[in-house]
Amino acid sequence: MCEANAYLRQDGKDEMLMEMVDKVIPEGDGLVLEDIFGRRKLIKARIKELALVDHKIILEKEAQEN
Amino acid sequence: MCEANAYLRQDGKDEMLMEMVDKVIPEGDGLVLEDIFGRRKLIKARIKELALVDHKIILEKEAQEN
């Protein structure tokens, strides 16, 4: 299976958000993550990088409000 | 290996853009696609959907200029 794990990158650290992600669908100002069991999470973030061979989806929050 | 194929969706049809994509990195108003051999393509498009178990990255052009 070629699912990946989704991480939120903040301050140089990657925090695991969801394992075994199959689908990623942009929706509004966020992303719907769906794992291989059909469980969904809506995250207010955008894609920073995909590294599929490493099974990684790196997300980041929208630009900070300064 | 868990690379995917990248397709551009236009008028309901998916056109193959690049095979064996490893990395996808948003850059400016486009995306850098990098395959498992390190070959890169810069595409003016955004991610419409990832379906990793199906090895598919579906892209679409930015909103049409009407």
PDB file of C-alpha atoms in Angstrom:
ATOM      1  CA  MET A   1       0.000   0.000   0.000  1.00  0.00           C
ATOM      2  CA  CYS A   2       1.272   3.427  -0.830  1.00  0.00           C
ATOM      3  CA  GLU A   3      -0.374   5.596   1.718  1.00  0.00           C
ATOM      4  CA  ALA A   4       1.686   8.282   3.470  1.00  0.00           C
ATOM      5  CA  ASN A   5       1.817   9.968   6.851  1.00  0.00           C
ATOM      6  CA  ALA A   6       0.810  13.608   7.133  1.00  0.00           C
ATOM      7  CA  TYR A   7       2.897  15.938   9.290  1.00  0.00           C
ATOM      8  CA  LEU A   8       2.442  19.564  10.257  1.00  0.00           C
ATOM      9  CA  ARG A   9       5.731  21.445  10.067  1.00  0.00           C
ATOM     10  CA  GLN A  10       5.994  24.231  12.663  1.00  0.00           C
ATOM     11  CA  ASP A  11       9.143  25.922  13.906  1.00  0.00           C
ATOM     12  CA  GLY A  12      11.234  23.366  12.071  1.00  0.00           C
ATOM     13  CA  LYS A  13       9.548  20.409  13.779  1.00  0.00           C
ATOM     14  CA  ASP A  14       7.234  17.909  12.128  1.00  0.00           C
ATOM     15  CA  GLU A  15       4.238  16.886  14.194  1.00  0.00           C
ATOM     16  CA  MET A  16       2.319  13.810  13.039  1.00  0.00           C
ATOM     17  CA  LEU A  17      -1.242  14.695  12.081  1.00  0.00           C
ATOM     18  CA  MET A  18      -2.569  11.527  10.504  1.00  0.00           C
ATOM     19  CA  GLU A  19      -1.211   8.136   9.554  1.00  0.00           C
ATOM     20  CA  MET A  20      -1.949   6.071   6.471  1.00  0.00           C
ATOM     21  CA  VAL A  21      -3.338   8.930   4.428  1.00  0.00           C
ATOM     22  CA  ASP A  22      -4.757   7.918   1.069  1.00  0.00           C
ATOM     23  CA  LYS A  23      -6.470  11.036  -0.209  1.00  0.00           C
ATOM     24  CA  VAL A  24      -5.719  14.743   0.126  1.00  0.00           C
ATOM     25  CA  ILE A  25      -8.256  17.169  -1.293  1.00  0.00           C
ATOM     26  CA  PRO A  26      -7.944  20.963  -1.038  1.00  0.00           C
ATOM     27  CA  GLU A  27     -11.194  22.487   0.219  1.00  0.00           C
ATOM     28  CA  GLY A  28     -11.622  26.185   0.884  1.00  0.00           C
ATOM     29  CA  ASP A  29      -8.597  27.394   2.845  1.00  0.00           C
ATOM     30  CA  GLY A  30      -7.786  23.929   4.137  1.00  0.00           C
ATOM     31  CA  LEU A  31      -7.265  20.305   3.191  1.00  0.00           C
ATOM     32  CA  VAL A  32      -9.346  17.204   3.676  1.00  0.00           C
ATOM     33  CA  LEU A  33      -7.147  14.249   4.626  1.00  0.00           C
ATOM     34  CA  GLU A  34      -8.667  10.804   4.255  1.00  0.00           C
ATOM     35  CA  ASP A  35      -6.939   7.701   5.532  1.00  0.00           C
ATOM     36  CA  ILE A  36      -7.145   4.223   4.049  1.00  0.00           C
ATOM     37  CA  PHE A  37     -10.070   3.403   6.364  1.00  0.00           C
ATOM     38  CA  GLY A  38     -12.099   6.357   5.068  1.00  0.00           C
ATOM     39  CA  ARG A  39     -11.660   8.457   8.204  1.00  0.00           C
ATOM     40  CA  ARG A  40     -11.477  12.154   7.404  1.00  0.00           C
ATOM     41  CA  LYS A  41      -9.871  15.178   8.959  1.00  0.00           C
ATOM     42  CA  LEU A  42     -10.216  18.783   7.830  1.00  0.00           C
ATOM     43  CA  ILE A  43      -7.028  20.727   8.482  1.00  0.00           C
ATOM     44  CA  LYS A  44      -6.466  24.455   8.015  1.00  0.00           C
ATOM     45  CA  ALA A  45      -3.123  24.109   6.313  1.00  0.00           C
ATOM     46  CA  ARG A  46      -1.563  23.845   2.916  1.00  0.00           C
ATOM     47  CA  ILE A  47       0.856  21.447   1.320  1.00  0.00           C
ATOM     48  CA  LYS A  48       4.492  22.344   1.881  1.00  0.00           C
ATOM     49  CA  GLU A  49       5.990  19.274   0.255  1.00  0.00           C
ATOM     50  CA  LEU A  50       5.150  15.743  -0.796  1.00  0.00           C
ATOM     51  CA  ALA A  51       7.875  13.125  -0.553  1.00  0.00           C
ATOM     52  CA  LEU A  52       6.066  10.020  -1.683  1.00  0.00           C
ATOM     53  CA  VAL A  53       8.977   7.598  -1.706  1.00  0.00           C
ATOM     54  CA  ASP A  54       9.478   8.544   1.964  1.00  0.00           C
ATOM     55  CA  HIS A  55       5.688   8.285   2.559  1.00  0.00           C
ATOM     56  CA  LYS A  56       5.577  11.848   3.791  1.00  0.00           C
ATOM     57  CA  ILE A  57       3.081  14.648   3.319  1.00  0.00           C
ATOM     58  CA  ILE A  58       4.404  17.819   4.917  1.00  0.00           C
ATOM     59  CA  LEU A  59       1.839  20.527   5.659  1.00  0.00           C
ATOM     60  CA  GLU A  60       2.198  24.012   7.032  1.00  0.00           C
ATOM     61  CA  LYS A  61      -0.198  26.549   8.452  1.00  0.00           C
ATOM     62  CA  GLU A  62      -1.242  29.437   6.272  1.00  0.00           C
ATOM     63  CA  ALA A  63       0.980  32.511   6.564  1.00  0.00           C
ATOM     64  CA  GLN A  64       1.081  33.755  10.154  1.00  0.00           C
ATOM     65  CA  GLU A  65      -1.000  36.746  11.114  1.00  0.00           C
ATOM     66  CA  ASN A  66       1.652  39.278  12.107  1.00  0.00           C
TER      67      ASN A  66
ATOM     68  CA  MET B   1       8.334   2.143  -4.468  1.00  0.00           C
ATOM     69  CA  CYS B   2       5.522   4.497  -3.763  1.00  0.00           C
ATOM     70  CA  GLU B   3       5.871   7.090  -6.410  1.00  0.00           C
ATOM     71  CA  ALA B   4       2.755   8.294  -8.264  1.00  0.00           C
ATOM     72  CA  ASN B   5       1.825   9.531 -11.694  1.00  0.00           C
ATOM     73  CA  ALA B   6       0.852  13.168 -12.155  1.00  0.00           C
ATOM     74  CA  TYR B   7      -2.089  14.030 -14.375  1.00  0.00           C
ATOM     75  CA  LEU B   8      -3.517  17.339 -15.509  1.00  0.00           C
ATOM     76  CA  ARG B   9      -7.314  17.320 -15.358  1.00  0.00           C
ATOM     77  CA  GLN B  10      -8.907  19.464 -18.062  1.00  0.00           C
ATOM     78  CA  ASP B  11     -12.459  19.273 -19.359  1.00  0.00           C
ATOM     79  CA  GLY B  12     -13.000  16.088 -17.387  1.00  0.00           C
ATOM     80  CA  LYS B  13     -10.038  14.326 -18.984  1.00  0.00           C
ATOM     81  CA  ASP B  14      -6.780  13.410 -17.254  1.00  0.00           C
ATOM     82  CA  GLU B  15      -3.661  13.944 -19.309  1.00  0.00           C
ATOM     83  CA  MET B  16      -0.460  12.305 -18.041  1.00  0.00           C
ATOM     84  CA  LEU B  17       2.145  14.928 -17.159  1.00  0.00           C
ATOM     85  CA  MET B  18       4.867  12.936 -15.468  1.00  0.00           C
ATOM     86  CA  GLU B  19       5.395   9.366 -14.356  1.00  0.00           C
ATOM     87  CA  MET B  20       7.064   8.081 -11.190  1.00  0.00           C
ATOM     88  CA  VAL B  21       6.781  11.359  -9.294  1.00  0.00           C
ATOM     89  CA  ASP B  22       8.467  11.336  -5.908  1.00  0.00           C
ATOM     90  CA  LYS B  23       8.344  14.965  -4.781  1.00  0.00           C
ATOM     91  CA  VAL B  24       5.833  17.746  -5.263  1.00  0.00           C
ATOM     92  CA  ILE B  25       6.778  21.192  -3.986  1.00  0.00           C
ATOM     93  CA  PRO B  26       4.591  24.291  -4.407  1.00  0.00           C
ATOM     94  CA  GLU B  27       6.641  27.175  -5.752  1.00  0.00           C
ATOM     95  CA  GLY B  28       5.176  30.572  -6.596  1.00  0.00           C
ATOM     96  CA  ASP B  29       1.990  29.994  -8.590  1.00  0.00           C
ATOM     97  CA  GLY B  30       3.049  26.545  -9.705  1.00  0.00           C
ATOM     98  CA  LEU B  31       4.406  23.203  -8.598  1.00  0.00           C
ATOM     99  CA  VAL B  32       7.767  21.548  -8.977  1.00  0.00           C
ATOM    100  CA  LEU B  33       7.377  17.855  -9.767  1.00  0.00           C
ATOM    101  CA  GLU B  34      10.426  15.669  -9.272  1.00  0.00           C
ATOM    102  CA  ASP B  35      10.529  12.063 -10.383  1.00  0.00           C
ATOM    103  CA  ILE B  36      12.437   9.233  -8.744  1.00  0.00           C
ATOM    104  CA  PHE B  37      15.392   9.914 -11.065  1.00  0.00           C
ATOM    105  CA  GLY B  38      15.643  13.533  -9.905  1.00  0.00           C
ATOM    106  CA  ARG B  39      14.240  14.987 -13.134  1.00  0.00           C
ATOM    107  CA  ARG B  40      12.199  18.111 -12.485  1.00  0.00           C
ATOM    108  CA  LYS B  41       9.310  19.837 -14.172  1.00  0.00           C
ATOM    109  CA  LEU B  42       7.773  23.169 -13.200  1.00  0.00           C
ATOM    110  CA  ILE B  43       4.055  23.201 -13.900  1.00  0.00           C
ATOM    111  CA  LYS B  44       1.674  26.150 -13.584  1.00  0.00           C
ATOM    112  CA  ALA B  45      -1.036  24.247 -11.852  1.00  0.00           C
ATOM    113  CA  ARG B  46      -2.296  23.377  -8.417  1.00  0.00           C
ATOM    114  CA  ILE B  47      -3.209  20.161  -6.684  1.00  0.00           C
ATOM    115  CA  LYS B  48      -6.796  19.071  -7.234  1.00  0.00           C
ATOM    116  CA  GLU B  49      -6.564  15.733  -5.460  1.00  0.00           C
ATOM    117  CA  LEU B  50      -4.066  13.164  -4.272  1.00  0.00           C
ATOM    118  CA  ALA B  51      -5.078   9.521  -4.376  1.00  0.00           C
ATOM    119  CA  LEU B  52      -1.964   7.814  -3.117  1.00  0.00           C
ATOM    120  CA  VAL B  53      -3.243   4.252  -2.965  1.00  0.00           C
ATOM    121  CA  ASP B  54      -4.118   4.655  -6.661  1.00  0.00           C
ATOM    122  CA  HIS B  55      -0.721   6.307  -7.283  1.00  0.00           C
ATOM    123  CA  LYS B  56      -2.415   9.401  -8.665  1.00  0.00           C
ATOM    124  CA  ILE B  57      -1.668  13.088  -8.345  1.00  0.00           C
ATOM    125  CA  ILE B  58      -4.400  15.084 -10.064  1.00  0.00           C
ATOM    126  CA  LEU B  59      -3.531  18.671 -10.963  1.00  0.00           C
ATOM    127  CA  GLU B  60      -5.599  21.442 -12.485  1.00  0.00           C
ATOM    128  CA  LYS B  61      -4.797  24.771 -14.027  1.00  0.00           C
ATOM    129  CA  GLU B  62      -5.401  27.886 -11.982  1.00  0.00           C
ATOM    130  CA  ALA B  63      -8.895  29.364 -12.367  1.00  0.00           C
ATOM    131  CA  GLN B  64      -9.587  30.236 -15.992  1.00  0.00           C
ATOM    132  CA  GLU B  65      -9.273  33.820 -17.101  1.00  0.00           C
ATOM    133  CA  ASN B  66     -12.797  34.621 -18.179  1.00  0.00           C
TER     134      ASN B  66
END
